[in-house]
JSON list of C-alpha atoms and ligand atoms in Angstrom, two decimals:
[
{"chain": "A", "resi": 214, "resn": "UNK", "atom": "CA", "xyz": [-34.02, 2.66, -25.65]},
{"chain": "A", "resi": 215, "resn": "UNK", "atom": "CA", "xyz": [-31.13, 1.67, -27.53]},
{"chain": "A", "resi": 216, "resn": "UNK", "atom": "CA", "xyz": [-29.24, -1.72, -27.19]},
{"chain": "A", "resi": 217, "resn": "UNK", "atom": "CA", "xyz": [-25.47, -1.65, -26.30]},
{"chain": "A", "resi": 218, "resn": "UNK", "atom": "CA", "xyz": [-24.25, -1.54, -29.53]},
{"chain": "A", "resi": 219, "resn": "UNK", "atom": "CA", "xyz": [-26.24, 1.24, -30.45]},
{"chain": "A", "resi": 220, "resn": "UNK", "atom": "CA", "xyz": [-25.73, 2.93, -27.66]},
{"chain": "A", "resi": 221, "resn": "UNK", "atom": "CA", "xyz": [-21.31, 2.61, -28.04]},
{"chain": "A", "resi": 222, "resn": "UNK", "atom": "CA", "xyz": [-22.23, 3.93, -32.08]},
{"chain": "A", "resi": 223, "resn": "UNK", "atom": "CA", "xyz": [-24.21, 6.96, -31.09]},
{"chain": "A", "resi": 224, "resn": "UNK", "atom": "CA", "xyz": [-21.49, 8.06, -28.21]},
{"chain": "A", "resi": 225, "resn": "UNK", "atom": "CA", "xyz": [-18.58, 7.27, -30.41]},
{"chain": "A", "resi": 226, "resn": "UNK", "atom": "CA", "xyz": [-19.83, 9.95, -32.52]},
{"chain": "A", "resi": 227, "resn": "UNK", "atom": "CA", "xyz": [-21.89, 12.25, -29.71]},
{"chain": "A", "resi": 228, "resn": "UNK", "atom": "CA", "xyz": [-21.32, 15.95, -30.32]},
{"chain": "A", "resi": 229, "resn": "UNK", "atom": "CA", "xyz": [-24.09, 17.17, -27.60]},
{"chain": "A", "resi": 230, "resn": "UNK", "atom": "CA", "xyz": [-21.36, 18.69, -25.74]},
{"chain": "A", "resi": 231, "resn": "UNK", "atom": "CA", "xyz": [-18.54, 20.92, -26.96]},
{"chain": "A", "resi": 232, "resn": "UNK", "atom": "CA", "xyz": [-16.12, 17.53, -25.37]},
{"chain": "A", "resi": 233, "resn": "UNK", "atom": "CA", "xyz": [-16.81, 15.81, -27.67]},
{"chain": "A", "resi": 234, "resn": "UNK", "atom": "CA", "xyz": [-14.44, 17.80, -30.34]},
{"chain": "A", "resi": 235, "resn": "UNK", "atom": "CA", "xyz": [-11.47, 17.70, -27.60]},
{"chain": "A", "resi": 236, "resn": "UNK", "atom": "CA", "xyz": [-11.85, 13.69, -27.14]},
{"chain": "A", "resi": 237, "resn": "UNK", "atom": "CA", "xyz": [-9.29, 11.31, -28.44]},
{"chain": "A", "resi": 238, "resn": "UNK", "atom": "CA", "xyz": [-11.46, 8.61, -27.84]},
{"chain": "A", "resi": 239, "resn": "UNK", "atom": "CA", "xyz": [-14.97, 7.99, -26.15]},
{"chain": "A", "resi": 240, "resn": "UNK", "atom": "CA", "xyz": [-14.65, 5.91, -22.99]},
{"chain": "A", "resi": 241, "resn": "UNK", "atom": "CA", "xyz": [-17.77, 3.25, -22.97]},
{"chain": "A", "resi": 242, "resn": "UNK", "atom": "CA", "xyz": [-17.37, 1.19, -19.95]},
{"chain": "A", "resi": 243, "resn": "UNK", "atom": "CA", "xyz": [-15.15, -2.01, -19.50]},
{"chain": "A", "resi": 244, "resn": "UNK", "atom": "CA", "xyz": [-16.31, -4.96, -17.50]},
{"chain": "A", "resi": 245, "resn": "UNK", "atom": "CA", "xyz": [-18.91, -7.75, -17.46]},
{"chain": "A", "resi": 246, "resn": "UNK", "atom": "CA", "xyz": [-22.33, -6.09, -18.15]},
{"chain": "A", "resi": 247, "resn": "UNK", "atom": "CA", "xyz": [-23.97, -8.96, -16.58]},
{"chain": "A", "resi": 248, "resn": "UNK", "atom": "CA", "xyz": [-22.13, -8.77, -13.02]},
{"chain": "A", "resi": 249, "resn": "UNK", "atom": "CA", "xyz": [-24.81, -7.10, -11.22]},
{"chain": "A", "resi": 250, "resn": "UNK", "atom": "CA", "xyz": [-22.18, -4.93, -9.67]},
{"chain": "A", "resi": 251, "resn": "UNK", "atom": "CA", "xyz": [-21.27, -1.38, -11.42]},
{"chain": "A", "resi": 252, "resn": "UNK", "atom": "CA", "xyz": [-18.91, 1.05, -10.29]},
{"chain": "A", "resi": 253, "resn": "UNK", "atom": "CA", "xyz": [-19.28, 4.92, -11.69]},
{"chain": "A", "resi": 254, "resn": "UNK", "atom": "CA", "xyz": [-16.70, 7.22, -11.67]},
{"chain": "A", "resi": 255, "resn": "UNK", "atom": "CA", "xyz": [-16.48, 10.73, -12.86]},
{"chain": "A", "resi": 256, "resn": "UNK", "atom": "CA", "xyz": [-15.10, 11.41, -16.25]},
{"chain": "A", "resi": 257, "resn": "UNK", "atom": "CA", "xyz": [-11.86, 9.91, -18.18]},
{"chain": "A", "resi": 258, "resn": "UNK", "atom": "CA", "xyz": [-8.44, 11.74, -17.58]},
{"chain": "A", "resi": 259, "resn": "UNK", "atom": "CA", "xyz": [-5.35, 11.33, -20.53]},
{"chain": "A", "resi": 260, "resn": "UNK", "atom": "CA", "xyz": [-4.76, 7.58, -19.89]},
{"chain": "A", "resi": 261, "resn": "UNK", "atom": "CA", "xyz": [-8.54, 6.70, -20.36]},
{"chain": "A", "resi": 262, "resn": "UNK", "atom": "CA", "xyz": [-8.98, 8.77, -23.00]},
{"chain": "A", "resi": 263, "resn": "UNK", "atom": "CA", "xyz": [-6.04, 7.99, -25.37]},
{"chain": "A", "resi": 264, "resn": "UNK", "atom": "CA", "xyz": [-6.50, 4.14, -24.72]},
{"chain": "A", "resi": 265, "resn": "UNK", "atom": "CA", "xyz": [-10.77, 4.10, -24.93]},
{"chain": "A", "resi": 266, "resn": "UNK", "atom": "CA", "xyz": [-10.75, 2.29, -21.57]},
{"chain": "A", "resi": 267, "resn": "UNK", "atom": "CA", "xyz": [-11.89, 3.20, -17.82]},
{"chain": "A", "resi": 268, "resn": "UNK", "atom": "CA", "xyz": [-10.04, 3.67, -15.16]},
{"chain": "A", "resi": 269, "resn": "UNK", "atom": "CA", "xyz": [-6.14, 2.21, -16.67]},
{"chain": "A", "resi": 270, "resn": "UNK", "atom": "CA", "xyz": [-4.58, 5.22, -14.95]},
{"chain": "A", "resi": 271, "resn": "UNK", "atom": "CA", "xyz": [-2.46, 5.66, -11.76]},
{"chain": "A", "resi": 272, "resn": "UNK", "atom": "CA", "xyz": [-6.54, 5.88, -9.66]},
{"chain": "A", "resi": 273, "resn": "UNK", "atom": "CA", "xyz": [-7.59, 3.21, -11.81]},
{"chain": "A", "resi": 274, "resn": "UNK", "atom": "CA", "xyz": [-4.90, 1.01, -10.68]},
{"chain": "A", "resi": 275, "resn": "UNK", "atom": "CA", "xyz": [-5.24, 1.57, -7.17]},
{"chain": "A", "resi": 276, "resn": "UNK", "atom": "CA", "xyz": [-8.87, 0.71, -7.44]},
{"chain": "A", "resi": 277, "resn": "UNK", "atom": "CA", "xyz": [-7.99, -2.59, -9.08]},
{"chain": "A", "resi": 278, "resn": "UNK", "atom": "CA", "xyz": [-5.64, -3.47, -6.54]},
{"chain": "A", "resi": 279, "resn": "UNK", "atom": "CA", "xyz": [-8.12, -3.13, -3.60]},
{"chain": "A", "resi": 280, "resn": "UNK", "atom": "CA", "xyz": [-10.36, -4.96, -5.55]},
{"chain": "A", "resi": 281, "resn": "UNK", "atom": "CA", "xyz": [-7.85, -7.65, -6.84]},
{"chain": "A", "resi": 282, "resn": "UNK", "atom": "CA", "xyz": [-7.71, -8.02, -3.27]},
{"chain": "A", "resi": 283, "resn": "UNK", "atom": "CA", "xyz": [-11.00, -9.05, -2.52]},
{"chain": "A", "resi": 284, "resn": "UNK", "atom": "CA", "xyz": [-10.77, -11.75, -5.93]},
{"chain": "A", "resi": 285, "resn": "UNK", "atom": "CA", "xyz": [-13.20, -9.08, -7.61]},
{"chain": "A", "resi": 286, "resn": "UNK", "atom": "CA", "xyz": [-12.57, -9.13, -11.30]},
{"chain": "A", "resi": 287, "resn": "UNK", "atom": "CA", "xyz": [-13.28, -6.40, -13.87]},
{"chain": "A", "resi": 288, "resn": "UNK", "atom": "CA", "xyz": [-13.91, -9.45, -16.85]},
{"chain": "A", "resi": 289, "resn": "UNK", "atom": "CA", "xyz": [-15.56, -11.60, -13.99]},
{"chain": "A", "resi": 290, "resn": "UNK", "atom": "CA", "xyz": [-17.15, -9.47, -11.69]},
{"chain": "A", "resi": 291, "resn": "UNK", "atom": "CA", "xyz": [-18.10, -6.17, -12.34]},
{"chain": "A", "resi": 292, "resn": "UNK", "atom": "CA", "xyz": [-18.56, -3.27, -14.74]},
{"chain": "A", "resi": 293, "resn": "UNK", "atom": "CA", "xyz": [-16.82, 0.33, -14.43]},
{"chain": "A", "resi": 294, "resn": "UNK", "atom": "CA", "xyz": [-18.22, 3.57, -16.41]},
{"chain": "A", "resi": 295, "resn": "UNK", "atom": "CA", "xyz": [-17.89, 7.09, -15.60]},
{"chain": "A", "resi": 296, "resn": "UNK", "atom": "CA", "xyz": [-20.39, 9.89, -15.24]},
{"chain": "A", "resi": 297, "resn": "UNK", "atom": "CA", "xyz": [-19.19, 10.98, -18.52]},
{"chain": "A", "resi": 298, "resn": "UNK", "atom": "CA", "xyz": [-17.76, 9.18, -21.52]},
{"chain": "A", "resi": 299, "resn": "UNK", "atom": "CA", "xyz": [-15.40, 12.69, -22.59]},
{"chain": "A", "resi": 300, "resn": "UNK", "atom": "CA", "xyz": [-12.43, 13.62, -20.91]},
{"chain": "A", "resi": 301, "resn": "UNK", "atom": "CA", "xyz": [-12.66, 17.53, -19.55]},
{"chain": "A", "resi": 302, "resn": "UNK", "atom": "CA", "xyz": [-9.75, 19.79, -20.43]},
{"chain": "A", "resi": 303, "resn": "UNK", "atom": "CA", "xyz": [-7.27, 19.37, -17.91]},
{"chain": "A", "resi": 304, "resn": "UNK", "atom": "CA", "xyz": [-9.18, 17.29, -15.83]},
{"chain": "A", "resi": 305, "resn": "UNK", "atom": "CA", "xyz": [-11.48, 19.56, -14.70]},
{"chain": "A", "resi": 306, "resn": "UNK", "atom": "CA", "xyz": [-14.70, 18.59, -12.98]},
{"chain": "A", "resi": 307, "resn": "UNK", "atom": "CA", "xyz": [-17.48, 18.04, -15.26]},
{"chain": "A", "resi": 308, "resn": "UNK", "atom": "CA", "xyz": [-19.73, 20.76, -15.89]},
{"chain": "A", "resi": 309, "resn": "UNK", "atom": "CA", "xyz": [-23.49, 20.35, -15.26]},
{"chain": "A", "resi": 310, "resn": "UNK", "atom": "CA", "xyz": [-24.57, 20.70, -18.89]},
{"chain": "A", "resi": 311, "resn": "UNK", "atom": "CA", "xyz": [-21.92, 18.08, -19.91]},
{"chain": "A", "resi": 312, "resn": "UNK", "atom": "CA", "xyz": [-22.93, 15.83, -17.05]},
{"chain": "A", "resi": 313, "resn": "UNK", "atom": "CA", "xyz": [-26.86, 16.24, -18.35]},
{"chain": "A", "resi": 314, "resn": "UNK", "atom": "CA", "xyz": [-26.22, 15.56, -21.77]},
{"chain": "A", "resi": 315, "resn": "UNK", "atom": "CA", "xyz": [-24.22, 12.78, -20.96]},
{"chain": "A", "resi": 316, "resn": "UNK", "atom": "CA", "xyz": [-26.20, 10.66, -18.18]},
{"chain": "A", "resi": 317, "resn": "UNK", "atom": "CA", "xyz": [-28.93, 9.77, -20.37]},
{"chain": "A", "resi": 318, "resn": "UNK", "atom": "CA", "xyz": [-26.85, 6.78, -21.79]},
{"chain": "A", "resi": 319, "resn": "UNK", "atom": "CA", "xyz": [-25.73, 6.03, -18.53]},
{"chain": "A", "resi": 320, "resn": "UNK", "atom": "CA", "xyz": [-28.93, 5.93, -17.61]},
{"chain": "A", "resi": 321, "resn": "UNK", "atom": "CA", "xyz": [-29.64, 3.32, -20.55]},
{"chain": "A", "resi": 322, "resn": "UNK", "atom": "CA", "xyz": [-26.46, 1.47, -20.41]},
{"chain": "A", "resi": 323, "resn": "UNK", "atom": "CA", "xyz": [-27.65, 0.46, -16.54]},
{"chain": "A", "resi": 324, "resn": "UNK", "atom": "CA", "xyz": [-31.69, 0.19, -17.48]},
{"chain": "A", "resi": 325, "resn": "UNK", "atom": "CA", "xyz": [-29.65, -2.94, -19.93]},
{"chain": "A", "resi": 326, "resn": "UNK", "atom": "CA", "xyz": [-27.34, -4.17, -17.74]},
{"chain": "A", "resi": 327, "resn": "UNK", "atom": "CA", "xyz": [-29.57, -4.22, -14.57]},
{"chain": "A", "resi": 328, "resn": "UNK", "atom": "CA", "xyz": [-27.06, -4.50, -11.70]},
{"chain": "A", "resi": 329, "resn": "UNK", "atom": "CA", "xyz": [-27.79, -5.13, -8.12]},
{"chain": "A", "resi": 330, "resn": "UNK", "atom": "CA", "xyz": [-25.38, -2.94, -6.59]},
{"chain": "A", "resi": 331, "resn": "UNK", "atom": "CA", "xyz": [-24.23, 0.75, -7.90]},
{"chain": "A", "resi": 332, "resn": "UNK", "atom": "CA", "xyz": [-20.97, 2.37, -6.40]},
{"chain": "A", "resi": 333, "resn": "UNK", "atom": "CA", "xyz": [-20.60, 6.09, -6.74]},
{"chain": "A", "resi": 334, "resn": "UNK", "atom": "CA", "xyz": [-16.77, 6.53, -6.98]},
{"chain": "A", "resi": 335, "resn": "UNK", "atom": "CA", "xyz": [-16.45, 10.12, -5.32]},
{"chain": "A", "resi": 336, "resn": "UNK", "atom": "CA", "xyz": [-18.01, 13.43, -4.94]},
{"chain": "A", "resi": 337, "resn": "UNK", "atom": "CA", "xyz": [-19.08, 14.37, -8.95]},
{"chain": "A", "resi": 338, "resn": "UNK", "atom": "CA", "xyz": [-20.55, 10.73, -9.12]},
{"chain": "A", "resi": 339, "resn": "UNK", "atom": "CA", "xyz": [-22.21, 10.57, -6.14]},
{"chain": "A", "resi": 340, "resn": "UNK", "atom": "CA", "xyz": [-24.21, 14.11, -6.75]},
{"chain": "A", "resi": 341, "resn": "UNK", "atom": "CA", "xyz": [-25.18, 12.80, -10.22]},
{"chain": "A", "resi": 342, "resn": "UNK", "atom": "CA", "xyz": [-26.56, 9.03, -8.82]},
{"chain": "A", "resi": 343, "resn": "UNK", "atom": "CA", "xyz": [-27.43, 10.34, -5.59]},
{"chain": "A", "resi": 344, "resn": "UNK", "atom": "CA", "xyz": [-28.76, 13.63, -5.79]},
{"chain": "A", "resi": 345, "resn": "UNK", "atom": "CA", "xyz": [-27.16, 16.89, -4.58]},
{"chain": "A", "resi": 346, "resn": "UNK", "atom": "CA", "xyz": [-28.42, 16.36, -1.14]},
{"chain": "A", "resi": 347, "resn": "UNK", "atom": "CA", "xyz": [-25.25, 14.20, -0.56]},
{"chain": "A", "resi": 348, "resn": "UNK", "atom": "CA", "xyz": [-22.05, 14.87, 0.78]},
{"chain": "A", "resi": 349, "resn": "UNK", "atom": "CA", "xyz": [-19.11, 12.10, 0.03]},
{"chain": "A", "resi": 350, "resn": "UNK", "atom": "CA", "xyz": [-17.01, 12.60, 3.27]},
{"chain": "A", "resi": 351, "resn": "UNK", "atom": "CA", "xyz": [-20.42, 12.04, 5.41]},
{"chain": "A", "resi": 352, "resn": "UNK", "atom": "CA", "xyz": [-22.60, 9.60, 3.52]},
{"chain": "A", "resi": 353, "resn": "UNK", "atom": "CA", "xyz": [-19.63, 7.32, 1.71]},
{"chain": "A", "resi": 354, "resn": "UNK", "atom": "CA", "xyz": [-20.00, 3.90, 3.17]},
{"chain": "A", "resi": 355, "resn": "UNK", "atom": "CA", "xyz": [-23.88, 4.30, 3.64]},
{"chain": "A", "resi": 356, "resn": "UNK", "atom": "CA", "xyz": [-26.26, 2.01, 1.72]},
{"chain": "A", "resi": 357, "resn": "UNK", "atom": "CA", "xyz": [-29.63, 2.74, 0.43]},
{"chain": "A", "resi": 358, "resn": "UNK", "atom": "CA", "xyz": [-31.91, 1.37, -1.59]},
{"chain": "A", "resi": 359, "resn": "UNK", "atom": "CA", "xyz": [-33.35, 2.64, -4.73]},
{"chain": "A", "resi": 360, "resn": "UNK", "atom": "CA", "xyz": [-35.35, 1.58, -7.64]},
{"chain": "A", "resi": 361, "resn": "UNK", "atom": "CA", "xyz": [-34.62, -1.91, -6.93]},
{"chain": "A", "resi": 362, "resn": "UNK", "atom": "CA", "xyz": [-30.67, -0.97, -6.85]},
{"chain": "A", "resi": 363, "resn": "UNK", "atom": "CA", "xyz": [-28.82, -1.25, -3.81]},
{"chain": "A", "resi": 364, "resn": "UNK", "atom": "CA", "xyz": [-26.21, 1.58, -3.51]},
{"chain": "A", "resi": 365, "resn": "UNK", "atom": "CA", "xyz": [-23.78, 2.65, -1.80]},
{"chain": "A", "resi": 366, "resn": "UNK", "atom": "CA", "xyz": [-20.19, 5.79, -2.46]},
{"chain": "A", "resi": 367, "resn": "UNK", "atom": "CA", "xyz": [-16.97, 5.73, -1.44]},
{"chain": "A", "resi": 368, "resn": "UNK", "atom": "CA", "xyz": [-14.34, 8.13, -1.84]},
{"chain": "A", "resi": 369, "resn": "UNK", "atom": "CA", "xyz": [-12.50, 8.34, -5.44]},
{"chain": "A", "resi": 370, "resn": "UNK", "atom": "CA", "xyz": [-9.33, 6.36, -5.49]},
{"chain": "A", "resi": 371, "resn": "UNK", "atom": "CA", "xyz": [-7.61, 9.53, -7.08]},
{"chain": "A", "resi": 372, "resn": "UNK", "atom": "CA", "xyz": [-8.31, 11.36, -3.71]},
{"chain": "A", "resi": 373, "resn": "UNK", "atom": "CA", "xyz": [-7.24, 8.11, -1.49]},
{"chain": "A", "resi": 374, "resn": "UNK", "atom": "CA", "xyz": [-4.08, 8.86, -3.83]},
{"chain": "A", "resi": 375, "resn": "UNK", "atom": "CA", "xyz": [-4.02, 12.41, -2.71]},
{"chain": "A", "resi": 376, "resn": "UNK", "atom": "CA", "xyz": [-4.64, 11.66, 0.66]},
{"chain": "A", "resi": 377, "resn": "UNK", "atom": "CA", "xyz": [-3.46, 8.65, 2.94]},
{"chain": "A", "resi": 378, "resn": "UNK", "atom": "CA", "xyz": [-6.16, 9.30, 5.48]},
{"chain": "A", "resi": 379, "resn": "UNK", "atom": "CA", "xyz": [-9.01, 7.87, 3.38]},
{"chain": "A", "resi": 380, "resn": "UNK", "atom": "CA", "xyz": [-7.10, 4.90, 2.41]},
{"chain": "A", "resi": 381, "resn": "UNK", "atom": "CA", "xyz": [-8.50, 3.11, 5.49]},
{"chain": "A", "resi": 382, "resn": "UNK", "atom": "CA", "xyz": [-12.15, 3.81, 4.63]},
{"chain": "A", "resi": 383, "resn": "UNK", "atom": "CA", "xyz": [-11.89, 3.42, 1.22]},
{"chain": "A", "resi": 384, "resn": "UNK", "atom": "CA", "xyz": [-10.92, -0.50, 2.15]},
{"chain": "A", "resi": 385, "resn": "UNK", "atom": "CA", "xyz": [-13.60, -0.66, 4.42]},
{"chain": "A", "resi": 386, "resn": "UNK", "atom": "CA", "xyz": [-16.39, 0.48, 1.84]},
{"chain": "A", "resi": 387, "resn": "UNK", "atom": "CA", "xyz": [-14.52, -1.84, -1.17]},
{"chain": "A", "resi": 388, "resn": "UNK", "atom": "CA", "xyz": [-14.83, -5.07, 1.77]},
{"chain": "A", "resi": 389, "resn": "UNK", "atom": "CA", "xyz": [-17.91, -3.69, 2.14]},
{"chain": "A", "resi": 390, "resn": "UNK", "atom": "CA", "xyz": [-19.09, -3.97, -1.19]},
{"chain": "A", "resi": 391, "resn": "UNK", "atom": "CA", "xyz": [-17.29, -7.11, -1.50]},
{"chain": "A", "resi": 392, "resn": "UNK", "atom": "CA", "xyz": [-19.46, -8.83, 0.78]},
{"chain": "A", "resi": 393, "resn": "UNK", "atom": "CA", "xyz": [-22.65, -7.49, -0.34]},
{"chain": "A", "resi": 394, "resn": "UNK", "atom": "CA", "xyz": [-22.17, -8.46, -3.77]},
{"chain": "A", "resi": 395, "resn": "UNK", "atom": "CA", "xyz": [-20.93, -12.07, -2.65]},
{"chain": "A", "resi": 396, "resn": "UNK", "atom": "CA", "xyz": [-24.42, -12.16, -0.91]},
{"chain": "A", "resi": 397, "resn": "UNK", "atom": "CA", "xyz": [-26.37, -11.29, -3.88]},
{"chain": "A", "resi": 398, "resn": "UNK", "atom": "CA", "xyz": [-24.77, -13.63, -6.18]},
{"chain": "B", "resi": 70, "resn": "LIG", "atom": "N1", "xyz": [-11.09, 8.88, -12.96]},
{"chain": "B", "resi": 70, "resn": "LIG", "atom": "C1", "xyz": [-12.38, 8.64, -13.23]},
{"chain": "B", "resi": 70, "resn": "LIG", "atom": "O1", "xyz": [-13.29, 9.14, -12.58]},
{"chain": "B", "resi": 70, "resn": "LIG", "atom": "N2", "xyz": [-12.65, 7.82, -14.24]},
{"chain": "B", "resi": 70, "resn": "LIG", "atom": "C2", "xyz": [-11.71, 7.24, -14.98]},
{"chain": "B", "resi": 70, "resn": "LIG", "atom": "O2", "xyz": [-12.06, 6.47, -15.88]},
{"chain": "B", "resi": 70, "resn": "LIG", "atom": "C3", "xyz": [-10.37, 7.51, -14.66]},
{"chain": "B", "resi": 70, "resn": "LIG", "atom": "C4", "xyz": [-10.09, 8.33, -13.65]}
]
């Protein structure tokens, strides 16, 4: 097990996948690693990966604004990461050999920060935390508990963007989640 910084050195220069020569920059994780609440995404797209940061992008935003919302703070609150730290070409979804050389330091960047509740952002994410047996459209807003974790999916806030029919359950699961975490704390 490595510690944080360890971990950010040894992805910063990870080649066990072929994105790791396309990357402009490796995107860690942003938040407060001790807010026991951890959202996962999928994989960076341009913004993320020219700035280094989760999530800044036009999904990221919308995300932020839901959870604004509720008075959930990324510095404060929680902690977002992605399934994997490269971008895929063109956004495509990540392959399964990038997705299982990659999760074993998301697996050791949550065995550090220990949070209470895990949110699968989407479909990619929630087959990788899950398991394959899931489907996002049927099980988002579900909650189930798991090595100690408590988690829960909801859609990905690029597909609320791409569709205005899942903005209403989207704000459901994120008031959802909101409360949970408020009666963890
Ligand atoms: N979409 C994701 O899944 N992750 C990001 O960081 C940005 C967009």
């Amino acid at each position: 097990m490595l510690s944080l910084k360890e971990l950010y050195e040894t992805c910063s220069s990870c080649r066990k996948c072929p994105l790791g020569d396309t990357r402009n920059n490796m995107v860690f994780g942003e938040g407060n690693i001790r807010g026991k609440l951890v959202f996962i995404g999928e994989a960076p797209g341009y913004d993320e990966d020219m700035s280094g940061r989760p999530f800044v992008g036009k999904a990221g935003q919308l995300l932020e604004k839901g959870l604004s919302a509720l008075d959930l703070k990324r510095d404060r609150d929680y902690y977002i990461c992605n399934i994997l730290k490269c971008r895929p070409p063109q956004n495509r979804t990540p392959l399964e050999e990038e997705a299982k050389a990659c999760l074993p330091y998301l697996r050791n960047q949550i065995i550090i920060m220990k949070p209470k509740i895990i949110v699968a952002l989407g479909a990619t994410s929630l087959k990788y935390i899950f398991g394959e047996e899931f489907r996002i459209t049927r099980d988002r807003g579900k909650w189930i508990e798991r090595n100690g974790f408590l988690m829960t999916a909801t859609f990905h806030p690029s597909a609320v963007l791409r569709d205005e029919s899942k903005k209403k359950p989207f704000w459901e699961d994120l008031k959802e989640i909101n409360k949970r975490y408020r009666e963890i704390k």
